[in-house]
Structure formats: structure tokens, C-alpha cells
CSV table of C-alpha atoms in Angstrom, one decimal:
chain,number,residue,atom,x,y,z
A,1,MET,CA,26.5,18.9,-9.4
A,2,THR,CA,23.2,18.1,-11.5
A,3,TYR,CA,20.0,18.2,-9.1
A,4,LYS,CA,16.8,16.9,-11.2
A,5,PRO,CA,14.1,15.8,-8.1
A,6,LYS,CA,11.8,13.1,-9.3
A,7,PHE,CA,7.6,13.9,-10.0
A,8,SER,CA,5.2,11.5,-9.4
A,9,LEU,CA,1.4,11.1,-9.5
A,10,GLU,CA,-1.0,9.0,-8.0
A,11,VAL,CA,-4.5,7.8,-9.3
A,12,PHE,CA,-6.9,5.1,-7.7
A,13,PRO,CA,-9.6,2.6,-9.5
A,14,PRO,CA,-12.9,4.0,-9.4
A,15,LYS,CA,-15.3,3.0,-6.7
A,16,ARG,CA,-17.0,0.5,-7.5
A,17,THR,CA,-20.6,2.3,-8.1
A,18,SER,CA,-18.5,3.8,-10.6
A,19,PRO,CA,-18.3,2.9,-14.1
A,20,ILE,CA,-14.7,1.5,-14.9
A,21,GLY,CA,-14.4,4.4,-17.8
A,22,THR,CA,-13.8,7.0,-15.5
A,23,ILE,CA,-10.3,5.8,-14.6
A,24,TYR,CA,-9.5,6.1,-18.4
A,25,ASP,CA,-10.7,9.7,-18.7
A,26,THR,CA,-8.6,10.4,-15.6
A,27,LEU,CA,-5.5,9.0,-17.3
A,28,ASP,CA,-6.3,10.6,-20.5
A,29,GLY,CA,-6.4,14.1,-18.9
A,30,LEU,CA,-3.0,13.2,-17.4
A,31,ARG,CA,-1.8,12.8,-21.1
A,32,GLY,CA,1.5,14.7,-21.9
A,33,LEU,CA,2.7,15.3,-17.8
A,34,ASP,CA,5.2,12.6,-18.3
A,35,PRO,CA,5.6,11.9,-14.8
A,36,ASP,CA,8.6,9.2,-13.3
A,37,PHE,CA,6.2,6.9,-12.7
A,38,ILE,CA,2.4,6.4,-11.5
A,39,SER,CA,1.3,4.6,-8.4
A,40,VAL,CA,-2.1,3.0,-8.4
A,41,THR,CA,-3.7,2.7,-5.1
A,42,TYR,CA,-5.2,-0.5,-3.4
A,43,GLY,CA,-8.4,-1.7,-1.8
A,44,THR,CA,-8.8,-3.6,1.4
A,45,GLY,CA,-7.7,-7.0,0.3
A,46,LYS,CA,-10.4,-8.4,-2.4
A,47,SER,CA,-9.1,-10.6,-4.9
A,48,SER,CA,-11.2,-8.2,-7.2
A,49,ASP,CA,-9.1,-4.9,-5.7
A,50,ARG,CA,-5.7,-7.0,-6.9
A,51,THR,CA,-7.2,-7.0,-10.3
A,52,ALA,CA,-8.2,-3.8,-10.5
A,53,THR,CA,-4.9,-2.6,-9.4
A,54,ALA,CA,-2.9,-5.1,-12.0
A,55,ARG,CA,-5.2,-3.8,-14.7
A,56,ILE,CA,-5.1,-0.2,-14.5
A,57,ALA,CA,-1.2,-0.4,-13.9
A,58,ASN,CA,-0.9,-2.4,-17.2
A,59,THR,CA,-3.0,0.1,-19.0
A,60,ILE,CA,-0.8,2.8,-17.9
A,61,ARG,CA,2.3,1.1,-18.7
A,62,SER,CA,0.9,-0.5,-22.0
A,63,GLU,CA,-1.1,2.5,-23.4
A,64,TYR,CA,0.4,5.3,-21.6
A,65,GLY,CA,4.0,4.1,-21.8
A,66,ILE,CA,4.6,5.3,-17.7
A,67,LYS,CA,6.0,3.4,-15.7
A,68,THR,CA,3.9,1.7,-12.8
A,69,VAL,CA,3.8,1.6,-9.2
A,70,ALA,CA,1.2,-1.0,-7.5
A,71,HIS,CA,0.1,-0.3,-3.6
A,72,LEU,CA,-0.5,-3.6,-1.8
A,73,THR,CA,-2.2,-3.2,1.6
A,74,ALA,CA,-1.2,-6.3,3.6
A,75,ARG,CA,-3.4,-6.1,6.7
A,76,TYR,CA,-6.3,-8.2,5.5
A,77,LEU,CA,-4.0,-10.5,3.5
A,78,ASP,CA,-2.6,-13.7,4.2
A,79,TYR,CA,0.5,-15.8,1.7
A,80,ASP,CA,-1.4,-16.7,-0.6
A,81,ASP,CA,-2.9,-13.4,-1.0
A,82,VAL,CA,0.0,-11.6,-1.4
A,83,ASP,CA,1.6,-14.4,-3.8
A,84,GLU,CA,-1.6,-14.2,-6.3
A,85,ALA,CA,-1.1,-10.3,-5.8
A,86,LEU,CA,2.7,-10.3,-7.1
A,87,ASP,CA,2.1,-12.8,-10.0
A,88,MET,CA,-0.7,-10.5,-11.7
A,89,PHE,CA,1.7,-7.0,-10.8
A,90,ASP,CA,4.3,-9.2,-12.6
A,91,LYS,CA,1.9,-9.9,-15.4
A,92,ALA,CA,1.1,-6.3,-15.8
A,93,GLY,CA,4.8,-5.3,-15.7
A,94,VAL,CA,4.9,-3.0,-12.5
A,95,SER,CA,8.2,-1.4,-11.9
A,96,GLY,CA,7.4,-1.7,-8.2
A,97,VAL,CA,5.4,-2.5,-5.6
A,98,LEU,CA,4.3,0.2,-2.3
A,99,ALA,CA,4.1,-2.3,0.4
A,100,LEU,CA,1.6,-1.0,3.0
A,101,ARG,CA,-0.3,-2.0,6.4
A,102,GLY,CA,-3.4,-0.4,5.3
A,103,ASP,CA,-6.2,1.5,6.8
A,104,VAL,CA,-8.5,-0.3,9.6
A,105,ILE,CA,-12.1,-1.2,8.0
A,106,GLU,CA,-14.5,-1.9,10.9
A,107,SER,CA,-16.6,-4.5,10.0
A,108,GLN,CA,-13.8,-6.7,9.0
A,109,ASN,CA,-11.3,-9.1,10.9
A,110,ALA,CA,-7.4,-8.6,10.2
A,111,ALA,CA,-5.7,-11.6,8.9
A,112,GLY,CA,-3.2,-11.5,11.9
A,113,VAL,CA,-0.4,-12.6,8.9
A,114,PHE,CA,1.2,-9.0,8.1
A,115,ASN,CA,0.9,-7.0,11.5
A,116,HIS,CA,3.3,-4.6,10.0
A,117,ALA,CA,4.2,-2.7,6.5
A,118,SER,CA,8.1,-4.2,7.6
A,119,ASP,CA,6.3,-8.1,7.6
A,120,LEU,CA,5.0,-7.5,4.1
A,121,VAL,CA,8.1,-6.1,3.0
A,122,SER,CA,10.5,-9.0,4.3
A,123,TYR,CA,8.3,-11.4,2.7
A,124,ILE,CA,7.8,-9.6,-1.0
A,125,ARG,CA,11.5,-9.4,-0.6
A,126,SER,CA,12.1,-13.1,0.2
A,127,LYS,CA,9.7,-13.6,-3.0
A,128,ARG,CA,11.0,-11.1,-5.5
A,129,PRO,CA,14.7,-10.0,-4.3
A,130,ASP,CA,15.0,-8.0,-7.6
A,131,LEU,CA,11.7,-5.9,-7.3
A,132,PRO,CA,12.2,-2.3,-6.0
A,133,ILE,CA,9.7,-2.3,-3.1
A,134,LEU,CA,8.4,1.6,-1.8
A,135,GLY,CA,7.0,2.5,1.6
A,136,ALA,CA,5.5,4.9,2.9
A,137,CYS,CA,6.5,7.2,5.8
A,138,TYR,CA,4.9,9.8,8.2
A,139,PRO,CA,6.6,13.5,8.2
A,140,GLU,CA,4.5,14.5,11.6
A,141,LYS,CA,4.7,10.6,12.8
A,142,HIS,CA,2.6,7.8,12.4
A,143,PRO,CA,-0.8,8.3,14.4
A,144,GLU,CA,0.1,5.0,16.3
A,145,ALA,CA,3.9,6.0,17.3
A,146,ALA,CA,4.5,8.0,20.6
A,147,THR,CA,6.9,10.1,19.3
A,148,LEU,CA,8.6,11.3,15.6
A,149,GLN,CA,11.8,9.3,16.8
A,150,GLU,CA,10.0,6.4,18.0
A,151,ASP,CA,8.2,6.2,14.1
A,152,ILE,CA,11.5,7.1,12.7
A,153,ASP,CA,13.0,3.8,14.3
A,154,ASN,CA,10.4,2.0,13.4
A,155,LEU,CA,11.3,3.2,9.5
A,156,LYS,CA,14.6,2.6,9.9
A,157,ARG,CA,13.6,-1.2,10.3
A,158,LYS,CA,11.2,-1.3,7.4
A,159,VAL,CA,14.0,0.0,5.2
A,160,ASP,CA,16.5,-2.2,6.4
A,161,ALA,CA,13.7,-4.8,5.8
A,162,GLY,CA,14.0,-3.9,1.9
A,163,VAL,CA,12.4,-0.7,0.9
A,164,THR,CA,14.3,0.8,-1.5
A,165,TYR,CA,12.3,4.3,-1.8
A,166,LEU,CA,9.9,6.2,0.3
A,167,ILE,CA,6.9,8.7,-0.4
A,168,SER,CA,5.8,10.6,2.3
A,169,GLN,CA,1.9,11.2,3.5
A,170,LEU,CA,0.7,14.4,3.0
A,171,PHE,CA,1.5,17.5,5.1
A,172,TYR,CA,0.9,21.4,4.9
A,173,ASN,CA,3.9,22.6,6.6
A,174,ASN,CA,7.2,22.1,4.7
A,175,ASP,CA,9.2,22.5,7.6
A,176,ASP,CA,7.7,19.6,9.3
A,177,PHE,CA,8.8,17.3,6.2
A,178,LEU,CA,11.9,18.8,6.3
A,179,HIS,CA,13.0,18.4,9.7
A,180,PHE,CA,11.5,14.2,9.3
A,181,ARG,CA,13.8,14.2,6.4
A,182,ASP,CA,16.7,15.6,8.3
A,183,LEU,CA,15.9,13.6,11.2
A,184,ALA,CA,15.8,10.2,9.2
A,185,ARG,CA,19.5,10.7,7.6
A,186,LYS,CA,20.8,11.0,11.1
A,187,ALA,CA,19.2,7.5,11.3
A,188,GLY,CA,20.7,5.9,8.5
A,189,ILE,CA,18.1,6.4,6.5
A,190,ASN,CA,19.5,6.8,3.1
A,191,VAL,CA,16.7,5.6,0.4
A,192,PRO,CA,15.2,8.4,-1.5
A,193,ILE,CA,12.2,10.2,0.0
A,194,GLU,CA,9.9,11.7,-2.4
A,195,ALA,CA,7.4,14.3,-0.6
A,196,GLY,CA,3.7,13.2,-0.8
A,197,VAL,CA,1.5,17.1,-1.6
A,198,MET,CA,-1.8,16.6,-1.6
A,199,PRO,CA,-3.6,19.5,-3.3
A,200,VAL,CA,-6.4,21.4,-1.3
A,201,VAL,CA,-9.5,20.9,-3.6
A,202,ASN,CA,-12.3,20.0,-1.1
A,203,ALA,CA,-12.9,21.2,2.5
A,204,ASN,CA,-14.2,17.9,3.7
A,205,GLN,CA,-12.1,16.0,2.3
A,206,VAL,CA,-8.8,17.8,3.6
A,207,LYS,CA,-10.0,17.7,7.2
A,208,ARG,CA,-10.8,13.5,6.9
A,209,MET,CA,-7.5,13.2,5.4
A,210,THR,CA,-5.5,15.2,7.9
A,211,LYS,CA,-7.3,13.6,10.5
A,212,MET,CA,-6.8,10.0,9.0
A,213,CYS,CA,-3.1,10.8,9.2
A,214,SER,CA,-2.6,13.1,12.1
A,215,SER,CA,-1.6,15.3,10.0
A,216,LYS,CA,-2.0,19.3,11.2
A,217,MET,CA,-3.6,21.9,8.4
A,218,SER,CA,-1.1,24.8,8.2
A,219,GLU,CA,-2.4,28.6,9.1
A,220,PRO,CA,-2.4,29.3,4.8
A,221,VAL,CA,-4.7,25.9,4.2
A,222,LEU,CA,-7.1,26.7,7.3
A,223,ALA,CA,-7.5,30.6,6.2
A,224,MET,CA,-8.3,29.1,2.4
A,225,ILE,CA,-11.0,26.7,3.6
A,226,GLU,CA,-12.3,29.9,6.0
A,227,ARG,CA,-12.2,31.9,3.4
A,228,TRP,CA,-13.6,29.6,0.5
A,229,GLY,CA,-14.6,26.5,1.3
A,230,SER,CA,-17.8,26.6,0.4
A,231,ASN,CA,-17.2,27.9,-2.7
A,232,PRO,CA,-15.6,24.7,-4.4
A,233,GLU,CA,-14.3,26.4,-7.6
A,234,VAL,CA,-12.4,28.7,-6.3
A,235,LEU,CA,-11.0,26.4,-3.6
A,236,GLN,CA,-9.9,24.2,-6.1
A,237,ASP,CA,-8.1,27.4,-7.9
A,238,ALA,CA,-6.4,28.7,-4.3
A,239,GLY,CA,-5.5,24.5,-4.1
A,240,SER,CA,-3.6,24.7,-6.5
A,241,ILE,CA,-2.2,27.7,-6.3
A,242,PHE,CA,-0.6,26.7,-2.5
A,243,ALA,CA,0.7,23.2,-3.8
A,244,SER,CA,2.4,24.6,-6.6
A,245,GLN,CA,4.5,27.1,-4.1
A,246,GLN,CA,4.6,24.3,-1.7
A,247,ILE,CA,6.3,22.1,-4.3
A,248,ASN,CA,8.5,25.4,-5.4
A,249,ASP,CA,9.6,25.8,-1.7
A,250,LEU,CA,10.4,21.9,-1.6
A,251,VAL,CA,12.3,21.6,-4.6
A,252,ALA,CA,14.1,24.8,-3.5
A,253,GLU,CA,15.4,22.6,-0.5
A,254,GLY,CA,16.8,19.7,-2.7
A,255,VAL,CA,14.1,17.0,-1.9
A,256,ASP,CA,14.4,14.0,-3.5
A,257,GLY,CA,11.3,14.3,-5.6
A,258,ILE,CA,7.3,14.9,-5.4
A,259,HIS,CA,4.7,12.7,-5.3
A,260,LEU,CA,1.7,14.7,-6.5
A,261,TYR,CA,-1.7,12.8,-5.0
A,262,THR,CA,-4.3,13.4,-8.2
A,263,MET,CA,-7.2,12.3,-6.7
A,264,ASN,CA,-8.3,11.5,-9.8
A,265,ARG,CA,-8.5,15.2,-11.0
A,266,PRO,CA,-6.8,15.7,-14.3
A,267,GLY,CA,-7.9,19.6,-14.4
A,268,VAL,CA,-6.3,20.1,-10.8
A,269,THR,CA,-3.3,18.4,-11.9
A,270,ARG,CA,-2.3,19.9,-15.0
A,271,SER,CA,-2.7,23.2,-13.4
A,272,ILE,CA,-0.1,22.6,-11.0
A,273,TRP,CA,1.8,21.0,-13.1
A,274,SER,CA,2.3,24.0,-16.0
A,275,ASN,CA,3.3,26.2,-12.2
A,276,VAL,CA,6.2,23.7,-11.8
A,277,LYS,CA,7.3,21.9,-14.9
A,278,PRO,CA,10.3,24.4,-15.1
A,279,LEU,CA,11.4,22.7,-11.7
A,280,PHE,CA,11.7,19.3,-13.2
A,281,THR,CA,12.9,19.6,-16.9
A,282,LYS,CA,15.5,22.8,-16.5
A,283,ILE,CA,17.4,22.2,-14.0
A,284,VAL,CA,21.3,21.5,-14.1
């Protein structure tokens, strides 16, 4: 039986205070990795966010020849906003949309139209019956869920609404992901589930992201931060090695794929890819 896991990447548009050209530096730095697709993140809901995501997705597809997935966060959108975004993504030639509820922005009021990601999924499915719709999942449960099983029940509703592919949030203990995967399969969630891997390259960033996602820092990660947190160069090297091992172990467990959060750091991404490339290109 042939086993060939997917390998995908995530990039994000530059901050508004940064030159737009920085994203092309990132993409140039990722040349030759040949991922199955690259996902492009989305902001809080402004029209400019839709434009930036669509523009970068179009560039990746047309100039780099790589399939793209456009993120779409719904908390601050109404129906017209989503229609506009889908039209932009159509023109950009995206291969799918990652439907998300999105983070809370304290200075903004939610539109109250799409209160859950599943609401957005249902609407997209009604407007684009054939469009691949991706969804997010939380190996250690969504922060708002009381239990992991409750979160998986909610995830099943999202999949039933039209999600065809899942990408997990970050985690640093592979056993957490594998346990989640087993529970999801028992619940009848049979779509592919890619494991999201975020390299440890910045101590403050890891602390912020794990807090945001309610993820735990494993003992090895805590030890790395304790040992090298004040030495960014060494921590980056150690984080690349840890991420490579994490990917190696996940592929050995037969995961559907790996989604690597590049954080727009092509050097780190290339370092990890050089370690794990045979796992994705030589498996039979």
C-alpha cells in the first residue's frame, strides 16, 4: 500500500507597516520546496485584507506554479463581504478556502452573521458547491470547549456542513495529536487531517501562540526556551531540529500530512525541509 503524506506551508501578508515586497522575499526563499499547496492567511475582515490575501494567492499560483488555499475569517464579515471575498478568490484561482471564525479584536464589534466557522462553511458550500473547503481543528481542544469530546462533536458538525480537509492548530506533544486523530475517526470524521507544526524560533512568539490556542509547551520545548531563549540564533537552530523530529515521528505514525507554519521565515523552513524531504518524496 502506497503512503505519501501531503506537505503544505502557510504564509501571511506583510503587516501594513511593512513593504509589500517582503512577501516576495519569503516566496523566493521557498522556491524549490514544491509543497502540495501554500495557504495564505487573512486579517480581521477589512476589504484590504481580502485584496492582500487574493493578490498573494494569485502570485503564488501564477508565478510560482503552486496551488493555493485562501484563509477567510468570518467573525467580522456579513454575506456581502463573503461574496466579495469568494469572487476575489475565484479570480485568483485558489484551490480551496480555509473557513475560520477568527480571533477576537477588542476594538471591533462582531458582525453577528457567522457566529461559528460551521456557519461560514455552510454559506460557502451553498454559494460554491464544488469548492474545496478546509477547516481548522484543535488537537488539545478548542479554548471555548468544555472537553475534547465536545470539541470533536462540534468539529463533526463543521465537517458535515461541508469541510473536506482539516488542518490542525499547533501542538508540541505528538501524542496529543494522535489521540485527537483517533477520537476524530471514532466520531466518523473521515476527511484528511493535516498536522500543523510550528517551529520554535522565538520564545515570546511560542508563549503567545500556545496561550492563544490553549496548547501546552512540552518538556523539550520548555527546556529549549530555558536553555536558549535569550540566544535567538541557537534557539532557531534547536527549534528546526525539534520540528524535524516532530515531523519524522508524525509521518512514521501515518498522518495524512504536515502543514508547516513558516512564519515567513524561509531559512527555517528550508532547514526543516532539508531534514524531512525524503519522508515526502521516497515513501512507497
